[in-house]
Amino acid sequence: MTPAEALPDFAEAVLDIVDQIPAGMVLAYGDVAELLGHGGPRQVGSVMSRYGSSVTWWRVTRASGEAPQGLQDEALALWRMEGTALVGGALGGRRVDMARARWDGEAGLGRPQ
DNA sequence: AGCTTGACCGACC
DNA sequence: TGGTCGGCCAAGC
Protein backbone atom coordinates (compact mmCIF):
# COMPACT_ATOMS: atom_id res chain seq x y z
CA MET A 1 0.00 0.00 0.00
CA THR A 2 0.98 3.55 0.26
CA PRO A 3 3.51 3.87 3.07
CA ALA A 4 3.43 7.61 2.51
CA GLU A 5 -0.01 7.67 4.08
CA ALA A 6 1.20 5.97 7.24
CA LEU A 7 0.15 7.91 10.32
CA PRO A 8 1.87 7.51 13.70
CA ASP A 9 -0.35 5.72 16.22
CA PHE A 10 -0.18 8.66 18.57
CA ALA A 11 -1.32 11.05 15.85
CA GLU A 12 -4.14 8.73 14.89
CA ALA A 13 -5.31 8.55 18.49
CA VAL A 14 -5.23 12.34 18.82
CA LEU A 15 -7.23 12.89 15.65
CA ASP A 16 -9.72 10.26 16.75
CA ILE A 17 -10.43 12.05 20.01
CA VAL A 18 -10.65 15.46 18.36
CA ASP A 19 -13.17 14.04 15.93
CA GLN A 20 -15.38 12.99 18.86
CA ILE A 21 -15.68 16.45 20.38
CA PRO A 22 -19.31 17.57 20.04
CA ALA A 23 -20.09 20.82 18.23
CA GLY A 24 -20.13 23.82 20.52
CA MET A 25 -17.60 22.28 22.89
CA VAL A 26 -13.84 22.25 23.06
CA LEU A 27 -10.90 20.43 24.58
CA ALA A 28 -7.52 21.81 25.58
CA TYR A 29 -4.32 20.27 24.21
CA GLY A 30 -3.51 19.07 27.69
CA ASP A 31 -6.95 17.51 28.02
CA VAL A 32 -6.44 15.46 24.89
CA ALA A 33 -3.08 14.26 26.16
CA GLU A 34 -4.68 13.31 29.45
CA LEU A 35 -7.49 11.38 27.79
CA LEU A 36 -4.85 9.49 25.83
CA GLY A 37 -3.05 8.83 29.08
CA HIS A 38 0.22 9.38 27.33
CA GLY A 39 2.31 12.20 25.90
CA GLY A 40 1.86 15.87 26.68
CA PRO A 41 0.23 19.06 25.41
CA ARG A 42 3.18 19.84 23.19
CA GLN A 43 2.94 16.50 21.44
CA VAL A 44 -0.75 17.01 20.81
CA GLY A 45 -0.04 20.48 19.45
CA SER A 46 2.64 19.07 17.24
CA VAL A 47 0.24 16.52 15.78
CA MET A 48 -2.44 19.15 15.28
CA SER A 49 -0.11 21.47 13.42
CA ARG A 50 0.70 18.70 11.01
CA TYR A 51 -2.53 16.73 10.65
CA GLY A 52 -5.06 19.01 12.33
CA SER A 53 -6.42 20.35 9.07
CA SER A 54 -8.12 17.01 8.46
CA VAL A 55 -10.30 17.22 11.57
CA THR A 56 -12.34 19.74 13.59
CA TRP A 57 -9.16 21.49 14.76
CA TRP A 58 -11.04 24.55 16.06
CA ARG A 59 -12.50 22.42 18.86
CA VAL A 60 -9.04 22.11 20.36
CA THR A 61 -7.84 25.21 22.18
CA ARG A 62 -5.26 26.28 24.71
CA ALA A 63 -6.08 25.73 28.38
CA SER A 64 -6.91 29.44 28.57
CA GLY A 65 -9.52 29.10 25.83
CA GLU A 66 -7.49 30.91 23.21
CA ALA A 67 -6.98 29.64 19.67
CA PRO A 68 -3.50 28.95 18.29
CA GLN A 69 -1.63 31.92 16.84
CA GLY A 70 -2.39 32.45 13.20
CA LEU A 71 -5.76 30.72 13.35
CA GLN A 72 -7.56 32.93 15.85
CA ASP A 73 -9.74 34.62 13.26
CA GLU A 74 -10.68 31.35 11.61
CA ALA A 75 -11.41 29.67 14.93
CA LEU A 76 -13.47 32.61 16.16
CA ALA A 77 -15.71 32.48 13.10
CA LEU A 78 -16.21 28.74 13.54
CA TRP A 79 -16.95 29.08 17.25
CA ARG A 80 -19.63 31.67 16.56
CA MET A 81 -21.02 29.46 13.84
CA GLU A 82 -21.35 26.56 16.29
CA GLY A 83 -22.57 28.72 19.12
CA THR A 84 -19.60 27.96 21.35
CA ALA A 85 -19.66 29.86 24.65
CA LEU A 86 -17.22 32.75 24.51
CA VAL A 87 -15.86 34.88 27.33
CA GLY A 88 -17.40 38.34 27.19
CA GLY A 89 -20.29 37.28 24.98
CA ALA A 90 -20.54 35.79 21.51
CA LEU A 91 -19.91 39.13 19.84
CA GLY A 92 -17.05 40.69 21.77
CA GLY A 93 -15.40 37.52 23.09
CA ARG A 94 -12.34 36.22 21.34
CA ARG A 95 -11.65 33.22 23.52
CA VAL A 96 -13.69 30.20 24.61
CA ASP A 97 -15.30 30.12 28.04
CA MET A 98 -13.65 26.91 29.24
CA ALA A 99 -15.86 26.76 32.32
CA ARG A 100 -18.87 26.21 30.08
CA ALA A 101 -17.60 24.83 26.80
CA ARG A 102 -15.04 22.33 28.06
CA TRP A 103 -15.98 18.84 26.99
CA ASP A 104 -16.09 16.22 29.76
CA GLY A 105 -14.98 13.47 27.44
CA GLU A 106 -18.36 11.75 27.49
CA ALA A 107 -20.10 11.66 24.13
CA GLY A 108 -23.82 12.28 24.23
CA LEU A 109 -23.70 14.86 26.97
CA GLY A 110 -23.38 17.92 24.74
CA ARG A 111 -25.59 20.93 25.27
CA PRO A 112 -23.38 23.62 26.68
CA GLN A 113 -25.45 25.94 28.73
C1' DA B 1 25.52 13.06 22.86
C1' DG B 2 23.72 17.75 23.35
C1' DC B 3 21.05 21.77 21.94
C1' DT B 4 16.94 23.88 19.84
C1' DT B 5 12.25 24.04 18.67
C1' DG B 6 7.14 23.60 19.08
C1' DA B 7 -0.79 25.11 17.29
C1' DC B 8 1.52 23.99 25.62
C1' DC B 9 0.52 24.54 31.02
C1' DG B 10 0.55 26.35 35.64
C1' DA B 11 2.41 29.23 39.06
C1' DC B 12 3.68 33.88 40.32
C1' DC B 13 3.79 38.74 40.47
C1' DT C 1 -6.35 41.07 33.83
C1' DG C 2 -2.16 40.52 31.83
C1' DG C 3 2.87 39.57 31.21
C1' DT C 4 6.92 36.54 32.52
C1' DC C 5 9.42 32.27 33.92
C1' DG C 6 10.29 27.55 34.43
C1' DG C 7 8.86 22.96 33.48
C1' DC C 8 7.43 19.16 30.26
C1' DC C 9 7.87 15.70 26.32
C1' DA C 10 9.19 14.20 21.82
C1' DA C 11 11.43 15.01 17.35
C1' DG C 12 15.05 16.94 14.43
C1' DC C 13 19.75 18.70 13.48
Tab-separated table of N, CA and C (backbone and C1' of nucleotides) in Angstrom, chain C:
chain	number	residue	atom	x	y	z
C	1	DT	P	-11.053	39.519	34.751
C	1	DT	O5'	-9.657	40.214	34.342
C	1	DT	C5'	-9.690	41.602	34.054
C	1	DT	C4'	-8.449	41.975	33.284
C	1	DT	C3'	-8.066	40.986	32.185
C	1	DT	O3'	-7.588	41.732	31.069
C	1	DT	C1'	-6.349	41.072	33.827
C	2	DG	P	-6.966	41.048	29.800
C	2	DG	O5'	-5.389	41.122	30.066
C	2	DG	C5'	-4.826	42.359	30.479
C	2	DG	C4'	-3.315	42.209	30.681
C	2	DG	C3'	-2.658	41.292	29.647
C	2	DG	O3'	-1.421	41.870	29.225
C	2	DG	C1'	-2.159	40.516	31.826
C	3	DG	P	-0.588	41.191	28.033
C	3	DG	O5'	0.830	40.994	28.735
C	3	DG	C5'	1.471	42.109	29.345
C	3	DG	C4'	2.703	41.638	30.101
C	3	DG	C3'	3.606	40.732	29.268
C	3	DG	O3'	4.973	41.057	29.524
C	3	DG	C1'	2.872	39.574	31.213
C	4	DT	P	6.133	40.205	28.820
C	4	DT	O5'	6.649	39.244	29.986
C	4	DT	C5'	6.874	39.791	31.272
C	4	DT	C4'	7.556	38.774	32.173
C	4	DT	C3'	8.575	37.876	31.470
C	4	DT	O3'	9.728	37.742	32.306
C	4	DT	C1'	6.921	36.545	32.517
C	5	DC	P	10.917	36.766	31.922
C	5	DC	O5'	10.524	35.454	32.731
C	5	DC	C5'	10.318	35.537	34.154
C	5	DC	C4'	10.496	34.169	34.786
C	5	DC	C3'	11.554	33.305	34.107
C	5	DC	O3'	12.274	32.560	35.088
C	5	DC	C1'	9.422	32.268	33.922
C	6	DG	P	13.418	31.557	34.664
C	6	DG	O5'	12.707	30.160	34.919
C	6	DG	C5'	12.085	29.934	36.175
C	6	DG	C4'	11.427	28.578	36.218
C	6	DG	C3'	12.310	27.444	35.680
C	6	DG	O3'	12.161	26.304	36.534
C	6	DG	C1'	10.294	27.550	34.434
C	7	DG	P	12.786	24.909	36.184
C	7	DG	O5'	11.533	24.081	35.617
C	7	DG	C5'	10.342	24.080	36.385
C	7	DG	C4'	9.326	23.128	35.762
C	7	DG	C3'	9.963	21.833	35.251
C	7	DG	O3'	9.101	20.753	35.543
C	7	DG	C1'	8.863	22.964	33.477
C	8	DC	P	9.626	19.254	35.381
C	8	DC	O5'	8.525	18.658	34.402
C	8	DC	C5'	7.979	19.489	33.435
C	8	DC	C4'	7.044	18.729	32.521
C	8	DC	C3'	7.715	17.467	31.949
C	8	DC	O3'	6.773	16.446	31.711
C	8	DC	C1'	7.435	19.159	30.264
C	9	DC	P	7.270	14.973	31.465
C	9	DC	O5'	7.275	14.876	29.869
C	9	DC	C5'	6.034	14.924	29.180
C	9	DC	C4'	6.260	14.718	27.705
C	9	DC	C3'	7.323	13.661	27.387
C	9	DC	O3'	6.852	12.839	26.341
C	9	DC	C1'	7.866	15.701	26.322
C	10	DA	P	7.733	11.530	25.966
C	10	DA	O5'	8.032	11.882	24.437
C	10	DA	C5'	6.941	12.128	23.576
C	10	DA	C4'	7.380	12.774	22.271
C	10	DA	C3'	8.440	11.962	21.520
C	10	DA	O3'	8.052	11.882	20.161
C	10	DA	C1'	9.190	14.198	21.821
C	11	DA	P	8.853	10.979	19.169
C	11	DA	O5'	9.444	12.110	18.214
C	11	DA	C5'	8.561	13.131	17.750
C	11	DA	C4'	9.297	14.121	16.876
C	11	DA	C3'	10.307	13.461	15.931
C	11	DA	O3'	10.261	14.158	14.692
C	11	DA	C1'	11.428	15.011	17.347
C	12	DG	P	11.188	13.615	13.512
C	12	DG	O5'	12.275	14.771	13.413
C	12	DG	C5'	11.851	16.131	13.334
C	12	DG	C4'	13.043	17.071	13.220
C	12	DG	C3'	14.132	16.568	12.276
C	12	DG	O3'	14.592	17.647	11.466
C	12	DG	C1'	15.054	16.937	14.432
C	13	DC	P	15.774	17.406	10.406
C	13	DC	O5'	17.020	18.071	11.135
C	13	DC	C5'	16.857	19.351	11.747
C	13	DC	C4'	18.197	19.891	12.175
C	13	DC	C3'	19.375	19.479	11.294
C	13	DC	O3'	20.316	20.534	11.204
C	13	DC	C1'	19.746	18.698	13.485
